[in-house]
PDB file of C-alpha atoms in Angstrom:
ATOM      1  CA  MET A   1      16.215   3.408   8.117  1.00  0.00           C
ATOM      2  CA  LEU A   2      12.925   1.951   9.199  1.00  0.00           C
ATOM      3  CA  SER A   3      15.114   1.136  12.878  1.00  0.00           C
ATOM      4  CA  LYS A   4      14.541   4.453  12.967  1.00  0.00           C
ATOM      5  CA  LEU A   5      10.625   5.143  11.920  1.00  0.00           C
ATOM      6  CA  LEU A   6      10.218   2.126  14.121  1.00  0.00           C
ATOM      7  CA  LYS A   7      11.733   4.162  17.363  1.00  0.00           C
ATOM      8  CA  HIS A   8      10.190   7.275  16.773  1.00  0.00           C
ATOM      9  CA  GLU A   9       7.076   5.676  16.767  1.00  0.00           C
ATOM     10  CA  PHE A  10       7.266   3.222  19.744  1.00  0.00           C
ATOM     11  CA  ALA A  11       8.276   6.433  21.736  1.00  0.00           C
ATOM     12  CA  ALA A  12       5.719   8.735  19.851  1.00  0.00           C
ATOM     13  CA  THR A  13       3.357   5.808  21.282  1.00  0.00           C
ATOM     14  CA  ALA A  14       4.256   4.700  24.120  1.00  0.00           C
ATOM     15  CA  ARG A  15       3.777   7.630  25.468  1.00  0.00           C
ATOM     16  CA  PHE A  16       0.494   7.156  25.923  1.00  0.00           C
ATOM     17  CA  MET A  17      -0.207   3.634  25.921  1.00  0.00           C
ATOM     18  CA  TRP A  18       1.667   3.874  29.631  1.00  0.00           C
ATOM     19  CA  ILE A  19      -1.226   5.547  30.338  1.00  0.00           C
ATOM     20  CA  ILE A  20      -3.854   3.783  29.041  1.00  0.00           C
ATOM     21  CA  TYR A  21      -2.723   0.577  30.895  1.00  0.00           C
ATOM     22  CA  ALA A  22      -2.591   1.841  33.719  1.00  0.00           C
ATOM     23  CA  ALA A  23      -6.098   3.767  33.698  1.00  0.00           C
ATOM     24  CA  MET A  24      -7.079   0.027  32.501  1.00  0.00           C
ATOM     25  CA  ALA A  25      -4.535  -1.816  35.971  1.00  0.00           C
ATOM     26  CA  GLY A  26      -6.128   0.026  38.123  1.00  0.00           C
ATOM     27  CA  LEU A  27      -9.457   0.026  37.585  1.00  0.00           C
ATOM     28  CA  SER A  28      -9.140  -3.833  37.390  1.00  0.00           C
ATOM     29  CA  LEU A  29      -7.804  -3.678  40.492  1.00  0.00           C
ATOM     30  CA  PHE A  30     -10.844  -1.772  41.812  1.00  0.00           C
ATOM     31  CA  ALA A  31     -12.889  -4.072  40.402  1.00  0.00           C
ATOM     32  CA  ASN A  32     -11.270  -7.740  42.288  1.00  0.00           C
ATOM     33  CA  LEU A  33     -12.071  -5.416  44.949  1.00  0.00           C
ATOM     34  CA  SER A  34     -15.682  -5.219  44.783  1.00  0.00           C
ATOM     35  CA  ILE A  35     -16.411  -8.521  43.799  1.00  0.00           C
ATOM     36  CA  HIS A  36     -15.251  -9.215  47.154  1.00  0.00           C
ATOM     37  CA  MET A  37     -17.007  -6.956  48.566  1.00  0.00           C
ATOM     38  CA  MET A  38     -19.949  -7.911  46.835  1.00  0.00           C
ATOM     39  CA  ASP A  39     -19.358 -11.312  47.958  1.00  0.00           C
ATOM     40  CA  ARG A  40     -19.590 -10.405  51.703  1.00  0.00           C
ATOM     41  CA  PRO A  41     -22.633 -11.282  53.787  1.00  0.00           C
ATOM     42  CA  GLY A  42     -23.957  -7.368  55.420  1.00  0.00           C
ATOM     43  CA  VAL A  43     -22.312  -4.775  53.284  1.00  0.00           C
ATOM     44  CA  PRO A  44     -25.694  -2.171  53.070  1.00  0.00           C
ATOM     45  CA  GLY A  45     -26.987  -2.024  49.405  1.00  0.00           C
ATOM     46  CA  VAL A  46     -25.338   1.666  48.356  1.00  0.00           C
ATOM     47  CA  ILE A  47     -22.037   0.087  49.198  1.00  0.00           C
ATOM     48  CA  ARG A  48     -23.522  -2.439  46.606  1.00  0.00           C
ATOM     49  CA  ALA A  49     -24.942   0.340  44.338  1.00  0.00           C
ATOM     50  CA  LEU A  50     -21.515   1.183  44.253  1.00  0.00           C
ATOM     51  CA  MET A  51     -19.657  -1.766  43.593  1.00  0.00           C
ATOM     52  CA  THR A  52     -21.852  -2.153  41.045  1.00  0.00           C
ATOM     53  CA  LEU A  53     -21.670   0.873  39.180  1.00  0.00           C
ATOM     54  CA  LEU A  54     -17.790   0.444  39.837  1.00  0.00           C
ATOM     55  CA  LEU A  55     -18.027  -2.794  37.549  1.00  0.00           C
ATOM     56  CA  VAL A  56     -19.649  -1.007  35.208  1.00  0.00           C
ATOM     57  CA  LEU A  57     -16.445   1.595  35.377  1.00  0.00           C
ATOM     58  CA  TRP A  58     -13.861  -1.446  34.829  1.00  0.00           C
ATOM     59  CA  VAL A  59     -15.718  -3.894  31.989  1.00  0.00           C
ATOM     60  CA  PHE A  60     -15.989   0.666  29.999  1.00  0.00           C
ATOM     61  CA  SER A  61     -12.530   0.713  30.619  1.00  0.00           C
ATOM     62  CA  LEU A  62     -11.254  -2.520  29.286  1.00  0.00           C
ATOM     63  CA  ILE A  63     -13.982  -1.692  25.774  1.00  0.00           C
ATOM     64  CA  ALA A  64     -12.684   1.818  25.722  1.00  0.00           C
ATOM     65  CA  GLY A  65      -8.545  -0.015  26.436  1.00  0.00           C
ATOM     66  CA  MET A  66      -8.592  -1.574  23.103  1.00  0.00           C
ATOM     67  CA  ILE A  67     -11.002   1.192  20.959  1.00  0.00           C
ATOM     68  CA  ALA A  68      -8.331   3.982  22.526  1.00  0.00           C
ATOM     69  CA  THR A  69      -5.694   1.360  20.324  1.00  0.00           C
ATOM     70  CA  VAL A  70      -7.078   1.540  17.874  1.00  0.00           C
ATOM     71  CA  VAL A  71      -8.400   5.671  17.227  1.00  0.00           C
ATOM     72  CA  LEU A  72      -4.365   6.413  18.306  1.00  0.00           C
ATOM     73  CA  MET A  73      -2.840   3.727  15.838  1.00  0.00           C
ATOM     74  CA  VAL A  74      -5.417   5.774  13.308  1.00  0.00           C
ATOM     75  CA  MET A  75      -4.712   9.266  14.227  1.00  0.00           C
ATOM     76  CA  ARG A  76      -0.956   8.637  13.411  1.00  0.00           C
ATOM     77  CA  PHE A  77      -1.048   6.945  10.143  1.00  0.00           C
ATOM     78  CA  HIS A  78      -4.046  10.588   9.640  1.00  0.00           C
ATOM     79  CA  ARG A  79      -1.804  13.197  11.081  1.00  0.00           C
ATOM     80  CA  ASN A  80       2.182  11.845  10.697  1.00  0.00           C
ATOM     81  CA  LEU A  81       1.820  10.839   6.092  1.00  0.00           C
ATOM     82  CA  LEU A  82      -2.392  12.620   5.317  1.00  0.00           C
ATOM     83  CA  THR A  83      -1.816  15.720   6.847  1.00  0.00           C
ATOM     84  CA  ASP A  84       0.915  18.978   6.571  1.00  0.00           C
ATOM     85  CA  GLU A  85       2.922  16.215   8.565  1.00  0.00           C
ATOM     86  CA  GLY A  86       3.317  15.050   5.495  1.00  0.00           C
ATOM     87  CA  TYR A  87       5.148  17.348   3.631  1.00  0.00           C
ATOM     88  CA  LEU A  88       7.643  15.904   5.810  1.00  0.00           C
ATOM     89  CA  MET A  89       7.912  13.610   5.822  1.00  0.00           C
ATOM     90  CA  PHE A  90       8.276  12.620   2.377  1.00  0.00           C
ATOM     91  CA  THR A  91      10.976  13.592   2.028  1.00  0.00           C
ATOM     92  CA  LEU A  92      12.935  11.753   4.712  1.00  0.00           C
ATOM     93  CA  PRO A  93      15.250   9.633   2.567  1.00  0.00           C
ATOM     94  CA  THR A  94      13.380   6.318   2.311  1.00  0.00           C
ATOM     95  CA  ASP A  95      10.322   5.168   0.592  1.00  0.00           C
ATOM     96  CA  VAL A  96       6.542   4.669   0.565  1.00  0.00           C
ATOM     97  CA  HIS A  97       6.659   1.160   1.908  1.00  0.00           C
ATOM     98  CA  ARG A  98       9.320   1.456   4.861  1.00  0.00           C
ATOM     99  CA  LEU A  99       6.296   4.725   5.879  1.00  0.00           C
ATOM    100  CA  VAL A 100       3.078   2.336   5.814  1.00  0.00           C
ATOM    101  CA  ILE A 101       5.715  -1.056   7.733  1.00  0.00           C
ATOM    102  CA  ALA A 102       6.435   1.339  10.208  1.00  0.00           C
ATOM    103  CA  LYS A 103       3.141   2.959  10.950  1.00  0.00           C
ATOM    104  CA  LEU A 104       1.931  -0.824  10.416  1.00  0.00           C
ATOM    105  CA  LEU A 105       4.052  -2.709  12.713  1.00  0.00           C
ATOM    106  CA  THR A 106       3.510  -0.518  15.715  1.00  0.00           C
ATOM    107  CA  ALA A 107       0.163  -0.582  14.979  1.00  0.00           C
ATOM    108  CA  VAL A 108      -0.149  -3.974  15.117  1.00  0.00           C
ATOM    109  CA  VAL A 109       2.220  -4.749  18.091  1.00  0.00           C
ATOM    110  CA  TRP A 110       0.085  -2.388  20.582  1.00  0.00           C
ATOM    111  CA  LEU A 111      -3.429  -4.245  19.516  1.00  0.00           C
ATOM    112  CA  VAL A 112      -2.219  -7.492  20.494  1.00  0.00           C
ATOM    113  CA  ALA A 113      -0.353  -5.813  24.036  1.00  0.00           C
ATOM    114  CA  SER A 114      -4.443  -4.212  24.357  1.00  0.00           C
ATOM    115  CA  MET A 115      -5.959  -7.575  23.883  1.00  0.00           C
ATOM    116  CA  ILE A 116      -2.980  -9.611  26.411  1.00  0.00           C
ATOM    117  CA  MET A 117      -3.514  -6.585  28.658  1.00  0.00           C
ATOM    118  CA  ILE A 118      -7.788  -6.995  28.816  1.00  0.00           C
ATOM    119  CA  ALA A 119      -6.995 -10.435  29.365  1.00  0.00           C
ATOM    120  CA  LEU A 120      -4.248  -9.847  32.046  1.00  0.00           C
ATOM    121  CA  CYS A 121      -7.314  -6.787  34.111  1.00  0.00           C
ATOM    122  CA  VAL A 122      -9.716  -9.443  33.377  1.00  0.00           C
ATOM    123  CA  CYS A 123      -7.266 -12.329  36.116  1.00  0.00           C
ATOM    124  CA  VAL A 124      -7.220  -9.398  37.748  1.00  0.00           C
ATOM    125  CA  ALA A 125     -10.322  -8.380  38.444  1.00  0.00           C
ATOM    126  CA  VAL A 126     -11.677 -12.433  39.376  1.00  0.00           C
ATOM    127  CA  MET A 127      -7.752 -13.458  40.968  1.00  0.00           C
ATOM    128  CA  SER A 128      -9.253 -15.171  43.752  1.00  0.00           C
ATOM    129  CA  THR A 129     -12.913 -16.315  43.181  1.00  0.00           C
ATOM    130  CA  GLN A 130     -14.529 -19.083  43.098  1.00  0.00           C
ATOM    131  CA  PHE A 131     -14.433 -18.362  38.867  1.00  0.00           C
ATOM    132  CA  LEU A 132     -10.511 -17.841  38.212  1.00  0.00           C
ATOM    133  CA  ARG A 133     -10.597 -21.499  41.087  1.00  0.00           C
ATOM    134  CA  ASP A 134     -12.389 -23.206  38.626  1.00  0.00           C
ATOM    135  CA  GLY A 135     -11.426 -21.405  35.704  1.00  0.00           C
ATOM    136  CA  MET A 136      -7.675 -23.243  36.529  1.00  0.00           C
ATOM    137  CA  GLU A 137      -8.583 -25.470  37.522  1.00  0.00           C
ATOM    138  CA  ALA A 138     -10.084 -26.399  33.979  1.00  0.00           C
ATOM    139  CA  LEU A 139      -7.117 -25.296  31.773  1.00  0.00           C
ATOM    140  CA  GLN A 140      -5.127 -27.357  33.715  1.00  0.00           C
ATOM    141  CA  GLY A 141      -7.075 -30.990  32.823  1.00  0.00           C
ATOM    142  CA  ILE A 142      -7.113 -29.265  29.399  1.00  0.00           C
ATOM    143  CA  LEU A 143      -3.785 -29.003  29.560  1.00  0.00           C
ATOM    144  CA  LYS A 144      -3.244 -32.098  31.003  1.00  0.00           C
ATOM    145  CA  VAL A 145      -4.712 -33.530  28.377  1.00  0.00           C
ATOM    146  CA  LEU A 146      -2.428 -32.136  24.787  1.00  0.00           C
ATOM    147  CA  SER A 147       0.550 -32.636  27.044  1.00  0.00           C
ATOM    148  CA  SER A 148      -0.270 -36.265  27.670  1.00  0.00           C
ATOM    149  CA  ARG A 149      -1.351 -37.051  23.561  1.00  0.00           C
ATOM    150  CA  TYR A 150      -1.046 -34.059  21.937  1.00  0.00           C
ATOM    151  CA  ALA A 151       1.841 -31.985  22.985  1.00  0.00           C
ATOM    152  CA  PHE A 152       2.985 -31.773  19.519  1.00  0.00           C
ATOM    153  CA  SER A 153      -0.178 -30.728  17.334  1.00  0.00           C
ATOM    154  CA  ALA A 154      -1.039 -28.209  21.136  1.00  0.00           C
ATOM    155  CA  VAL A 155       2.273 -25.839  20.343  1.00  0.00           C
ATOM    156  CA  ILE A 156       1.054 -26.266  16.124  1.00  0.00           C
ATOM    157  CA  ILE A 157      -1.836 -25.062  17.398  1.00  0.00           C
ATOM    158  CA  PHE A 158      -1.429 -22.035  19.682  1.00  0.00           C
ATOM    159  CA  ALA A 159       1.581 -21.261  17.202  1.00  0.00           C
ATOM    160  CA  GLU A 160      -0.959 -20.766  13.871  1.00  0.00           C
ATOM    161  CA  LEU A 161      -3.422 -18.912  16.663  1.00  0.00           C
ATOM    162  CA  ILE A 162      -0.874 -16.853  16.521  1.00  0.00           C
ATOM    163  CA  VAL A 163      -0.021 -16.093  13.552  1.00  0.00           C
ATOM    164  CA  MET A 164      -3.377 -15.858  12.368  1.00  0.00           C
ATOM    165  CA  LEU A 165      -4.473 -13.173  14.802  1.00  0.00           C
ATOM    166  CA  PHE A 166      -1.204 -11.668  13.411  1.00  0.00           C
ATOM    167  CA  LEU A 167      -2.021 -11.658  10.596  1.00  0.00           C
ATOM    168  CA  GLY A 168      -6.124 -10.697  11.399  1.00  0.00           C
ATOM    169  CA  VAL A 169      -5.148  -7.542  13.335  1.00  0.00           C
ATOM    170  CA  ALA A 170      -2.738  -6.640  10.293  1.00  0.00           C
ATOM    171  CA  GLY A 171      -5.305  -6.723   7.520  1.00  0.00           C
ATOM    172  CA  ALA A 172      -7.349  -4.666   9.796  1.00  0.00           C
ATOM    173  CA  CYS A 173      -5.344  -2.046   9.887  1.00  0.00           C
ATOM    174  CA  LEU A 174      -3.902  -1.439   6.441  1.00  0.00           C
ATOM    175  CA  LYS A 175      -7.643  -1.915   6.057  1.00  0.00           C
ATOM    176  CA  PHE A 176      -8.009   1.745   7.714  1.00  0.00           C
ATOM    177  CA  TYR A 177      -4.877   3.102   5.423  1.00  0.00           C
ATOM    178  CA  SER A 178      -5.929   1.991   2.160  1.00  0.00           C
ATOM    179  CA  ALA A 179      -9.675   3.597   2.735  1.00  0.00           C
ATOM    180  CA  MET A 180      -7.651   7.104   4.046  1.00  0.00           C
ATOM    181  CA  SER A 181      -5.387   6.864   1.549  1.00  0.00           C
ATOM    182  CA  ILE A 182      -7.824   6.526  -1.510  1.00  0.00           C
ATOM    183  CA  GLY A 183      -9.967   9.295   0.390  1.00  0.00           C
ATOM    184  CA  TYR A 184      -7.267  12.011   0.473  1.00  0.00           C
ATOM    185  CA  GLY A 185      -6.649  10.995  -3.187  1.00  0.00           C
ATOM    186  CA  PHE A 186      -9.109  13.694  -3.176  1.00  0.00           C
ATOM    187  CA  SER A 187      -9.497  17.722  -3.481  1.00  0.00           C
ATOM    188  CA  GLY A 188     -12.028  18.247  -0.920  1.00  0.00           C
ATOM    189  CA  HIS A 189     -14.848  16.311   1.791  1.00  0.00           C
ATOM    190  CA  LYS A 190     -12.029  13.861   2.583  1.00  0.00           C
ATOM    191  CA  VAL A 191     -13.153  12.136   6.100  1.00  0.00           C
ATOM    192  CA  LEU A 192     -15.921  11.476   4.397  1.00  0.00           C
ATOM    193  CA  TRP A 193     -14.543   9.560   1.459  1.00  0.00           C
ATOM    194  CA  SER A 194     -12.557   7.763   3.361  1.00  0.00           C
ATOM    195  CA  VAL A 195     -15.484   6.579   5.420  1.00  0.00           C
ATOM    196  CA  ILE A 196     -17.106   6.050   2.401  1.00  0.00           C
ATOM    197  CA  PHE A 197     -14.405   3.599   1.606  1.00  0.00           C
ATOM    198  CA  TYR A 198     -13.683   1.755   4.252  1.00  0.00           C
ATOM    199  CA  PHE A 199     -18.037   0.426   4.898  1.00  0.00           C
ATOM    200  CA  ALA A 200     -17.212  -0.636   1.037  1.00  0.00           C
ATOM    201  CA  GLN A 201     -14.148  -2.615   1.870  1.00  0.00           C
ATOM    202  CA  SER A 202     -15.682  -4.071   4.348  1.00  0.00           C
ATOM    203  CA  THR A 203     -18.441  -4.599   3.339  1.00  0.00           C
ATOM    204  CA  VAL A 204     -17.152  -6.671  -0.536  1.00  0.00           C
ATOM    205  CA  LEU A 205     -15.284  -8.686   2.505  1.00  0.00           C
ATOM    206  CA  ARG A 206     -18.674  -9.598   4.822  1.00  0.00           C
ATOM    207  CA  ILE A 207     -20.221 -10.108   0.846  1.00  0.00           C
ATOM    208  CA  LEU A 208     -16.794 -12.582   0.059  1.00  0.00           C
ATOM    209  CA  GLY A 209     -16.501 -13.982   3.185  1.00  0.00           C
ATOM    210  CA  THR A 210     -19.840 -14.830   3.156  1.00  0.00           C
ATOM    211  CA  VAL A 211     -20.067 -16.397   0.198  1.00  0.00           C
ATOM    212  CA  PHE A 212     -17.201 -18.171   0.587  1.00  0.00           C
ATOM    213  CA  MET A 213     -18.026 -19.640   3.790  1.00  0.00           C
ATOM    214  CA  VAL A 214     -21.565 -20.974   2.278  1.00  0.00           C
ATOM    215  CA  ALA A 215     -19.218 -22.910  -0.735  1.00  0.00           C
ATOM    216  CA  VAL A 216     -16.893 -24.735   1.687  1.00  0.00           C
ATOM    217  CA  ALA A 217     -19.575 -25.747   3.947  1.00  0.00           C
ATOM    218  CA  ASN A 218     -22.262 -27.395   1.260  1.00  0.00           C
ATOM    219  CA  SER A 219     -19.288 -29.189  -0.651  1.00  0.00           C
ATOM    220  CA  PRO A 220     -19.458 -32.772  -0.849  1.00  0.00           C
ATOM    221  CA  PHE A 221     -15.416 -32.627   0.064  1.00  0.00           C
ATOM    222  CA  TRP A 222     -16.221 -31.182   3.304  1.00  0.00           C
ATOM    223  CA  PRO A 223     -15.821 -34.157   5.789  1.00  0.00           C
ATOM    224  CA  ASN A 224     -17.024 -34.567   8.962  1.00  0.00           C
ATOM    225  CA  TYR A 225     -14.200 -34.899  11.133  1.00  0.00           C
ATOM    226  CA  ASP A 226     -13.251 -36.232  14.926  1.00  0.00           C
ATOM    227  CA  PHE A 227     -10.677 -32.833  16.007  1.00  0.00           C
ATOM    228  CA  LEU A 228      -9.516 -35.723  17.943  1.00  0.00           C
ATOM    229  CA  THR A 229      -7.829 -37.824  15.488  1.00  0.00           C
ATOM    230  CA  THR A 230      -5.126 -37.633  12.880  1.00  0.00           C
ATOM    231  CA  ASP A 231      -6.940 -36.812  10.149  1.00  0.00           C
ATOM    232  CA  GLY A 232      -9.765 -34.459  11.825  1.00  0.00           C
ATOM    233  CA  GLN A 233      -6.074 -32.978  13.559  1.00  0.00           C
ATOM    234  CA  MET A 234      -4.670 -32.843   9.950  1.00  0.00           C
ATOM    235  CA  LEU A 235      -8.288 -31.327   8.429  1.00  0.00           C
ATOM    236  CA  TRP A 236      -8.346 -27.737  11.263  1.00  0.00           C
ATOM    237  CA  HIS A 237      -3.945 -27.179  10.197  1.00  0.00           C
ATOM    238  CA  LEU A 238      -5.130 -27.053   6.486  1.00  0.00           C
ATOM    239  CA  GLY A 239      -8.126 -24.911   7.349  1.00  0.00           C
ATOM    240  CA  VAL A 240      -5.338 -22.048   9.850  1.00  0.00           C
ATOM    241  CA  LEU A 241      -3.561 -22.549   6.834  1.00  0.00           C
ATOM    242  CA  ALA A 242      -5.762 -21.227   4.294  1.00  0.00           C
ATOM    243  CA  ALA A 243      -7.573 -18.987   6.527  1.00  0.00           C
ATOM    244  CA  CYS A 244      -3.453 -17.970   7.267  1.00  0.00           C
ATOM    245  CA  GLY A 245      -3.290 -17.096   2.645  1.00  0.00           C
ATOM    246  CA  ILE A 246      -6.819 -15.440   3.052  1.00  0.00           C
ATOM    247  CA  GLU A 247      -5.473 -13.193   5.847  1.00  0.00           C
ATOM    248  CA  LEU A 248      -2.387 -12.427   3.126  1.00  0.00           C
ATOM    249  CA  ILE A 249      -3.840 -11.922   0.083  1.00  0.00           C
ATOM    250  CA  ILE A 250      -6.423  -9.594   1.339  1.00  0.00           C
ATOM    251  CA  GLY A 251      -3.859  -7.564   3.117  1.00  0.00           C
ATOM    252  CA  ALA A 252      -1.368  -7.389   0.047  1.00  0.00           C
ATOM    253  CA  VAL A 253      -3.652  -5.695  -1.920  1.00  0.00           C
ATOM    254  CA  PHE A 254      -5.134  -3.046   1.085  1.00  0.00           C
ATOM    255  CA  TYR A 255      -0.978  -3.129   1.529  1.00  0.00           C
ATOM    256  CA  VAL A 256      -1.112  -2.428  -2.507  1.00  0.00           C
ATOM    257  CA  LEU A 257      -3.958   0.119  -2.788  1.00  0.00           C
ATOM    258  CA  THR A 258      -2.097   1.710   0.549  1.00  0.00           C
ATOM    259  CA  THR A 259       1.295   2.839  -0.958  1.00  0.00           C
ATOM    260  CA  TRP A 260       0.137   3.318  -4.729  1.00  0.00           C
ATOM    261  CA  ASN A 261      -2.619   6.002  -3.193  1.00  0.00           C
ATOM    262  CA  LEU A 262       0.341   7.671  -1.304  1.00  0.00           C
ATOM    263  CA  LYS A 263       2.250   7.761  -4.111  1.00  0.00           C
ATOM    264  CA  ASN A 264       0.365   8.574  -6.633  1.00  0.00           C
ATOM    265  CA  ARG A 265      -2.835  10.404  -5.714  1.00  0.00           C
ATOM    266  CA  LEU A 266      -2.220  12.093  -2.488  1.00  0.00           C
ATOM    267  CA  ASN A 267      -3.877  15.315  -1.683  1.00  0.00           C
ATOM    268  CA  LEU A 268      -2.229  17.420   1.206  1.00  0.00           C
ATOM    269  CA  SER A 269      -3.614  20.355  -0.519  1.00  0.00           C
TER     270      SER A 269
END
């Protein structure tokens, strides 16, 4: 049943996401044209002003694309599970866990895809410019050093960053879900309660994170290692492992809150 739910979710969201990605890609091509036009001497001031405006619109399109992805994922959860459609969804031959997991996996995939799309759009916009050439030369130099001396560590670090990214995105989605599941357990002002609990959860996490970082930074056990040494890399791996563990704990708490409230407190009236 989970595979069917995932298939339906991706089909329902893809038709909107391809439009968002097409708009971002199209404006990136125009942004590339604008950058090349502005580099040419003798371009009239009016054309330069129009090209600058186009670049500003391109930047806003990247920001808007990411925001639109978040809004779409939140709206899918809200409309399918917290409105009248919830009566139908909760009658399906499946449990709350599969419903939430289907929403979560779909959201994580699209959010990560949007981040990748933004990076690709930036590359397209600066393509064939000195900025891109300098960046590629610097990247090649870094990769050459890593491949010659730290190849295995570089692969591990890259894998760790990918895992941490997915866990962070999943935790962010679950924070939205848990706040809405709590807010829609009340009989009135459900959206307001959802917003209140979202900011309450964010505040608690921010406070705990600050306390944790201060405690770690002031710990006498915090060593001052060079990252390129074996001990420095081990410290990095332990730090990423700890960060992933924290993300897992936070995500698990939000997941339990979401599923428990959907099963026991949800008020669709």
